[in-house]
Coordinates of C-alpha atoms and ligand atoms in Angstrom, one line a residue:
X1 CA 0.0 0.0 0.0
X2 CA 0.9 3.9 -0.9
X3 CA 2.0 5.4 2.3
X4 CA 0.1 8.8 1.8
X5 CA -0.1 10.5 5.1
X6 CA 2.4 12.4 7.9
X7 CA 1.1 12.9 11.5
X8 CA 3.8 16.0 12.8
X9 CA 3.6 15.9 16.6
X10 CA 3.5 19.8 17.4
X11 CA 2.2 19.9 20.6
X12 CA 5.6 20.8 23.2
X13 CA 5.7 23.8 25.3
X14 CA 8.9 24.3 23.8
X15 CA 10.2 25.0 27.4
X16 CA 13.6 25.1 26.2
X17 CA 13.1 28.4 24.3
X18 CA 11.6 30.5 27.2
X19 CA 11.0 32.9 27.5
X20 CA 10.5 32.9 23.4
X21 CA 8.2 30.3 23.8
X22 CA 5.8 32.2 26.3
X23 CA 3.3 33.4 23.7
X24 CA 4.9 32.0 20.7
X25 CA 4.6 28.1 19.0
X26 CA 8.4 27.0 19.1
X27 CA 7.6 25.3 15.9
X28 CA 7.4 29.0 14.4
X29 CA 10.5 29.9 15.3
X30 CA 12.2 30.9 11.9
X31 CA 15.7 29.9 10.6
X32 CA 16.3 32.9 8.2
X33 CA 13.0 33.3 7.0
X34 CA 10.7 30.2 7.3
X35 CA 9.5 28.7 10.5
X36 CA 11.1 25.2 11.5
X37 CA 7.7 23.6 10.8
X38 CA 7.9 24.3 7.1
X39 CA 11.1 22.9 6.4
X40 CA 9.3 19.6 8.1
X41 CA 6.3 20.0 5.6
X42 CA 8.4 21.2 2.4
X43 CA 10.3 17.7 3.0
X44 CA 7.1 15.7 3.3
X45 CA 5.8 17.4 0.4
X46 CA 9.0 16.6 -1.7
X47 CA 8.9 12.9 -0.8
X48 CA 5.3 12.6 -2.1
X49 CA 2.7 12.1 1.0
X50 CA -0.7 14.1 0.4
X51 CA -2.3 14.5 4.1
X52 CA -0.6 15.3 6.7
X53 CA -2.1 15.8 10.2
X54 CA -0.3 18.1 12.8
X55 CA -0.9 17.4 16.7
X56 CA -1.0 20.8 18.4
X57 CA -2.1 22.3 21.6
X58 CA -2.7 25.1 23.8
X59 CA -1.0 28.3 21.8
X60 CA -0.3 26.5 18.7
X61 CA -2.8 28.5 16.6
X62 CA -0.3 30.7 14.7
X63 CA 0.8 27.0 12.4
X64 CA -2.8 26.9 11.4
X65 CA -2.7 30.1 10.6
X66 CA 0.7 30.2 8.9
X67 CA -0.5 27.0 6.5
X68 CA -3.7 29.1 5.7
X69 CA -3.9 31.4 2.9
X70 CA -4.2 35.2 3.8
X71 CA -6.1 36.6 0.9
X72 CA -5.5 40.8 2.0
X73 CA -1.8 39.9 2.4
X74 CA -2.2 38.1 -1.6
X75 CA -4.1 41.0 -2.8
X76 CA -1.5 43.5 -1.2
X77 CA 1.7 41.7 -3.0
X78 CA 0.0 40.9 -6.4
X79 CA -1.6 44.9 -6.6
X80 CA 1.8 46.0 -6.1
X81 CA 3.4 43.5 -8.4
X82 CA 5.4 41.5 -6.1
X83 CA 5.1 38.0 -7.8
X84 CA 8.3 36.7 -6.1
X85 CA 6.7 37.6 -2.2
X86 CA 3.3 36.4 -3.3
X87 CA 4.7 32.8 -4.8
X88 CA 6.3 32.4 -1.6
X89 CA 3.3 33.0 0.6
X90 CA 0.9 31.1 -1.6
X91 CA 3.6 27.8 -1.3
X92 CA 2.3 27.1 2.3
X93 CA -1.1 26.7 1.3
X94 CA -1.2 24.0 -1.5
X95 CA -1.3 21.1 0.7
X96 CA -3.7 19.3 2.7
X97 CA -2.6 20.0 5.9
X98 CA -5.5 18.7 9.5
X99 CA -5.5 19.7 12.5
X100 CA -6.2 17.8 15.6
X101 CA -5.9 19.3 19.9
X102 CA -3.9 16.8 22.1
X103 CA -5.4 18.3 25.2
X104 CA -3.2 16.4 27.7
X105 CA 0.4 16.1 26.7
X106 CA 1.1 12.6 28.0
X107 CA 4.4 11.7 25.7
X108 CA 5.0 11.6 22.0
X109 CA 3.6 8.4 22.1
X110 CA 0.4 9.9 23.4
X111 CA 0.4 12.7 20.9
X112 CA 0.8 9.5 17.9
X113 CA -2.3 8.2 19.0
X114 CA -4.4 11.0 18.5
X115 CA -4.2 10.5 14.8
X116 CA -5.2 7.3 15.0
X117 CA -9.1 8.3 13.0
X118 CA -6.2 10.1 10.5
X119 CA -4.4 7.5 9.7
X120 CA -6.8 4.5 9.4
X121 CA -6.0 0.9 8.6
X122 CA -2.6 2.5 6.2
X123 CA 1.1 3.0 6.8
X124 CA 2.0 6.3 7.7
X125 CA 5.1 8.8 8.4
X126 CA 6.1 10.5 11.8
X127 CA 8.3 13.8 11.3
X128 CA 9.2 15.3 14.5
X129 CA 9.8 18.9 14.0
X130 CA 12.8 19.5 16.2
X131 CA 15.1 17.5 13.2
X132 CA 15.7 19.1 9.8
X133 CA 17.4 16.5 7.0
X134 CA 18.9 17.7 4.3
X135 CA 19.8 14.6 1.7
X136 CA 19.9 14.5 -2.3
X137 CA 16.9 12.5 -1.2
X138 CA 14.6 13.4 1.4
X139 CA 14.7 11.1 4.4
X140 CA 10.8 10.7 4.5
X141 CA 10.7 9.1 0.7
X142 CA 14.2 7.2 1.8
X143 CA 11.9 5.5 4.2
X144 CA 8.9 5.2 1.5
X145 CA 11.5 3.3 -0.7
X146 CA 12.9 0.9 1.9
X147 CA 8.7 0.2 2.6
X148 CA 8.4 -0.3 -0.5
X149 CA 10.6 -3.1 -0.3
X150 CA 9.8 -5.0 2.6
X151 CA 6.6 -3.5 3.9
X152 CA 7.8 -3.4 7.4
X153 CA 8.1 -0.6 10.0
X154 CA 11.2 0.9 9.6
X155 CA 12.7 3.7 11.6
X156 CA 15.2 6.5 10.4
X157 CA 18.4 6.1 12.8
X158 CA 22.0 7.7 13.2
X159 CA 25.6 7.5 14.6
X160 CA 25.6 9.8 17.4
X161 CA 28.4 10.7 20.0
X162 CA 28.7 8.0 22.6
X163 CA 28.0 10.4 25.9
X164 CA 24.6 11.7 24.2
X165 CA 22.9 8.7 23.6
X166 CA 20.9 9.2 27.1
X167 CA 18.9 11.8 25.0
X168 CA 17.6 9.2 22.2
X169 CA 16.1 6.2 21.8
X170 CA 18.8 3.8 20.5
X171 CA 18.6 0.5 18.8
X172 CA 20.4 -2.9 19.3
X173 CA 21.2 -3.9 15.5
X174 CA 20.9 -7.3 14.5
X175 CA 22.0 -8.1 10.8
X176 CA 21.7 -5.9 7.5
X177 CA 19.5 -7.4 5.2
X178 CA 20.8 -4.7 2.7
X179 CA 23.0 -2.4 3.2
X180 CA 22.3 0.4 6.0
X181 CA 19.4 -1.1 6.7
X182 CA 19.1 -3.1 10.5
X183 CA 17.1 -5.7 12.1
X184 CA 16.6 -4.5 15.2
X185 CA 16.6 -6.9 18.4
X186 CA 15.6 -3.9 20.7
X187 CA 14.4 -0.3 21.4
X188 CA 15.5 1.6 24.1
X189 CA 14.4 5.0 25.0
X190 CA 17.0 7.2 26.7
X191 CA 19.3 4.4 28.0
X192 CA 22.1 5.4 30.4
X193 CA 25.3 6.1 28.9
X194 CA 27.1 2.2 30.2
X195 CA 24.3 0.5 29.0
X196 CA 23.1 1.7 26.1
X197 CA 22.9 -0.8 23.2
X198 CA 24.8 0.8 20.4
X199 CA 25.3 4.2 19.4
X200 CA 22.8 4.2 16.6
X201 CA 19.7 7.0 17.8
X202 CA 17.1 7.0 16.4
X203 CA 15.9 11.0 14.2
X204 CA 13.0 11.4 13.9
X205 CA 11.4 9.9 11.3
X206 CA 9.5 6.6 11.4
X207 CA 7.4 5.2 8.7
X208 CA 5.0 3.0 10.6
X209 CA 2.0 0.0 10.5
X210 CA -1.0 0.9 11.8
X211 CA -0.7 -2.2 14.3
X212 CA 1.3 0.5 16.5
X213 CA -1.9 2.2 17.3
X214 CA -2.6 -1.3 19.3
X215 CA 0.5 -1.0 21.3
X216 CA -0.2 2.5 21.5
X217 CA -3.5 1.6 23.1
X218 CA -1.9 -0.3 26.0
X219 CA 1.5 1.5 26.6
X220 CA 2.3 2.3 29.9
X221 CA 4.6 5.3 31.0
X222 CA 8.3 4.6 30.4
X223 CA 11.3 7.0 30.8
X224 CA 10.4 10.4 32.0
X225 CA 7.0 8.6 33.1
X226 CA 5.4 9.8 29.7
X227 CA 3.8 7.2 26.7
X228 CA 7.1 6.4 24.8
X229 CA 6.8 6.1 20.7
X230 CA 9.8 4.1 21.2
X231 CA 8.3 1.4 24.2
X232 CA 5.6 1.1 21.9
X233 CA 7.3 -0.2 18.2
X234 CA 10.1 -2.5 20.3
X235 CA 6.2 -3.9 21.2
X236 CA 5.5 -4.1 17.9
X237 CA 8.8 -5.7 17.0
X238 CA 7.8 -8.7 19.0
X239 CA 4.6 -9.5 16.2
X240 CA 6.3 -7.7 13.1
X241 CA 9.7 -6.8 11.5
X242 CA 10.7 -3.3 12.4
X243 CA 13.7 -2.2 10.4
X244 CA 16.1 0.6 10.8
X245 CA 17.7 2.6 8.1
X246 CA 20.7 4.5 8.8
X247 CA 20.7 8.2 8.0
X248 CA 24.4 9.3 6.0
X249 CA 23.0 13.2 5.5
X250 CA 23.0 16.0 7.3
X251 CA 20.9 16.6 10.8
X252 CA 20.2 20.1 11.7
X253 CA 18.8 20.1 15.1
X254 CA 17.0 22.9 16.1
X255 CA 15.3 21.8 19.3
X256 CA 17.9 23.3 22.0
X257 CA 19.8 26.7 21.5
X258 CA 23.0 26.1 20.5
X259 CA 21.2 23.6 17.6
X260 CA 19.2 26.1 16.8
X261 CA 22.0 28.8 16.4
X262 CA 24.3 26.4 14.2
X263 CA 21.7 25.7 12.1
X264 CA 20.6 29.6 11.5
X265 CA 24.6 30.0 10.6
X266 CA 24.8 27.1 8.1
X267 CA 21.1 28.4 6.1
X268 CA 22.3 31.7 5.8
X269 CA 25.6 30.6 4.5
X270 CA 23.8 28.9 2.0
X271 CA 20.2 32.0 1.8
X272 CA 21.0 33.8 -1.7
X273 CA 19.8 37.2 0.2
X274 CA 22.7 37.2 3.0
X275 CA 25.0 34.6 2.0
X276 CA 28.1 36.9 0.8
X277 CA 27.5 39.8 3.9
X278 CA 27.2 36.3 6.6
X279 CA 30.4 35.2 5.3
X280 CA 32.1 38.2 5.4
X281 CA 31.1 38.8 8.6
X282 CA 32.0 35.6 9.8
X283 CA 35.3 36.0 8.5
X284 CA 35.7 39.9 10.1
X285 CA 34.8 38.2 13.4
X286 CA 36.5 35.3 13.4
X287 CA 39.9 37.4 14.0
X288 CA 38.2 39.0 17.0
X289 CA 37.4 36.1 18.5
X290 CA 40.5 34.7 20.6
Ligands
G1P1 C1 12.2 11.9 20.8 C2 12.1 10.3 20.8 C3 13.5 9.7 20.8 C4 14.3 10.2 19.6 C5 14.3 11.7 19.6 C6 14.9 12.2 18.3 O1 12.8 12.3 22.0 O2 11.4 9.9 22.0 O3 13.4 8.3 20.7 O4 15.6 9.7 19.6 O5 13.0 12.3 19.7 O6 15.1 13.6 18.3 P1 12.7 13.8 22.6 O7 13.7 14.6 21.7 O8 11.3 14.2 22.3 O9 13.1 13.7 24.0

């Protein structure tokens, strides 16, 4: 079956970004120009789903509004013959894009099961806002590619430094049936440091069966005491195949400060409108910095 449809989990308080994230979705914080939230979109657009479903909460109504079209801010541009402004605004509204409240934030695992109605009896995509990807080929359709091979579960991971792995869930790799792409023997969600089972996290993408809405159903808390995605599929792994694709782009993430930072300096070096003065500058501060 087509996989089709992208649930976004949006629903944080963003607590790392206070006091930005007082009145403010941290999903709309920009890098450059566009909010973090429509990098996620743009890639799921690119790799060819056609619903997607984003989970919000309390204060999250600016990303409905942001995917909506404004038609006095349209009229404004095209009257005054700004085509370039007006393309740009009208690319956030040609997508299906739902809508559903998770009133109590349980756990990302929670937040998943809210789009259960969504989703239906297909396979589906989970894109967690706080990772950007940036591949020749987008991530999400690397994962639509490996499904369409084996028509398992199979979950985006990477090589991380050994002393963070406590801030992932991490897999315990059993064979490659192709290359880069694991059986998995376990998921662990934030393992400590001595025992976690590899150094392979997983980003987050997942392109899932609906049979983890069952587990979902029944998971109890797990680290952190919140409904972990992760406890859930190693669940499933114990009635279906769940493979694991490793991830050789780049990861840009923007869900803690410095992330966020390093990511701003890397798209502008790269923004046609501020590329040349951002290098520059670079370079002019660079020799103040000792
Ligand atoms: C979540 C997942 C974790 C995954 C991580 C990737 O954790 O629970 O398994 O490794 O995203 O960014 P969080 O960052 O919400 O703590």
């Amino acid at each position: 079956m087509k996989v089709r449809k992208a649930v976004i989990p949006a629903a944080g308080l963003g607590t790392r970004f206070l006091p930005a994230t007082k009145a403010l979705a941290k999903e709309m914080l920009p890098i450059i120009d566009k909010p973090t939230i429509q990098y996620i979109v743009e890639e799921a657009k690119k790799s060819g789903i056609e619903d997607i479903l984003i989970v919000t909460g309390k204060g999250k109504r600016p990303i409905e509004d942001h995917f909506d079209s404004v038609p006095e801010l349209e009229q404004n541009l095209k009257e005054k013959g700004k085509h370039d402004l007006l393309r740009l605004v009208e690319q956030t509204t040609d997508i299906n894009i739902y809508f559903i409240r998770q009133s109590h934030p349980r756990g990302l695992g929670d937040a998943i099961l809210t789009a259960k109605d969504f989703v239906g009896n297909e396979p589906f995509v989970v894109m967690l806002g706080d990772d950007i990807m940036q591949d020749k080929v987008p991530l999400t359709q690397q994962l639509m590619e490996r499904y369409d091979q084996t028509h398992a579960s199979t979950l985006a991971v990477m090589k991380v430094p050994h002393e963070e792995v406590n801030k992932y869930g991490v897999i315990d790799p059993g064979a490659q049936s192709q290359p880069g792409l694991y059986d998995v023997k376990q998921f662990v969600e934030k393992p400590d440091i001595e025992k976690a089972p590899s150094d392979l996290a997983i980003i987050g993408r997942y392109l899932l069966t609906p049979e983890i809405f069952d587990m979902l159903e029944t998971q109890k808390p797990g680290a952190g005491n919140e409904i972990q995605l992760t406890d859930a599929i190693d669940r499933l792994n114990q009635i279906q195949r769940v493979f694991a694709h490793e991830f050789k782009g780049d990861r840009f993430d923007v869900g803690y400060k410095f992330g966020y930072l390093k990511t701003s300096i890397e798209f502008g070096l790269k923004h046609p409108e501020v590329k040349d003065d951002l290098k520059a500058y670079i370079k002019e501060l660079g020799k103040k910095l000792k």
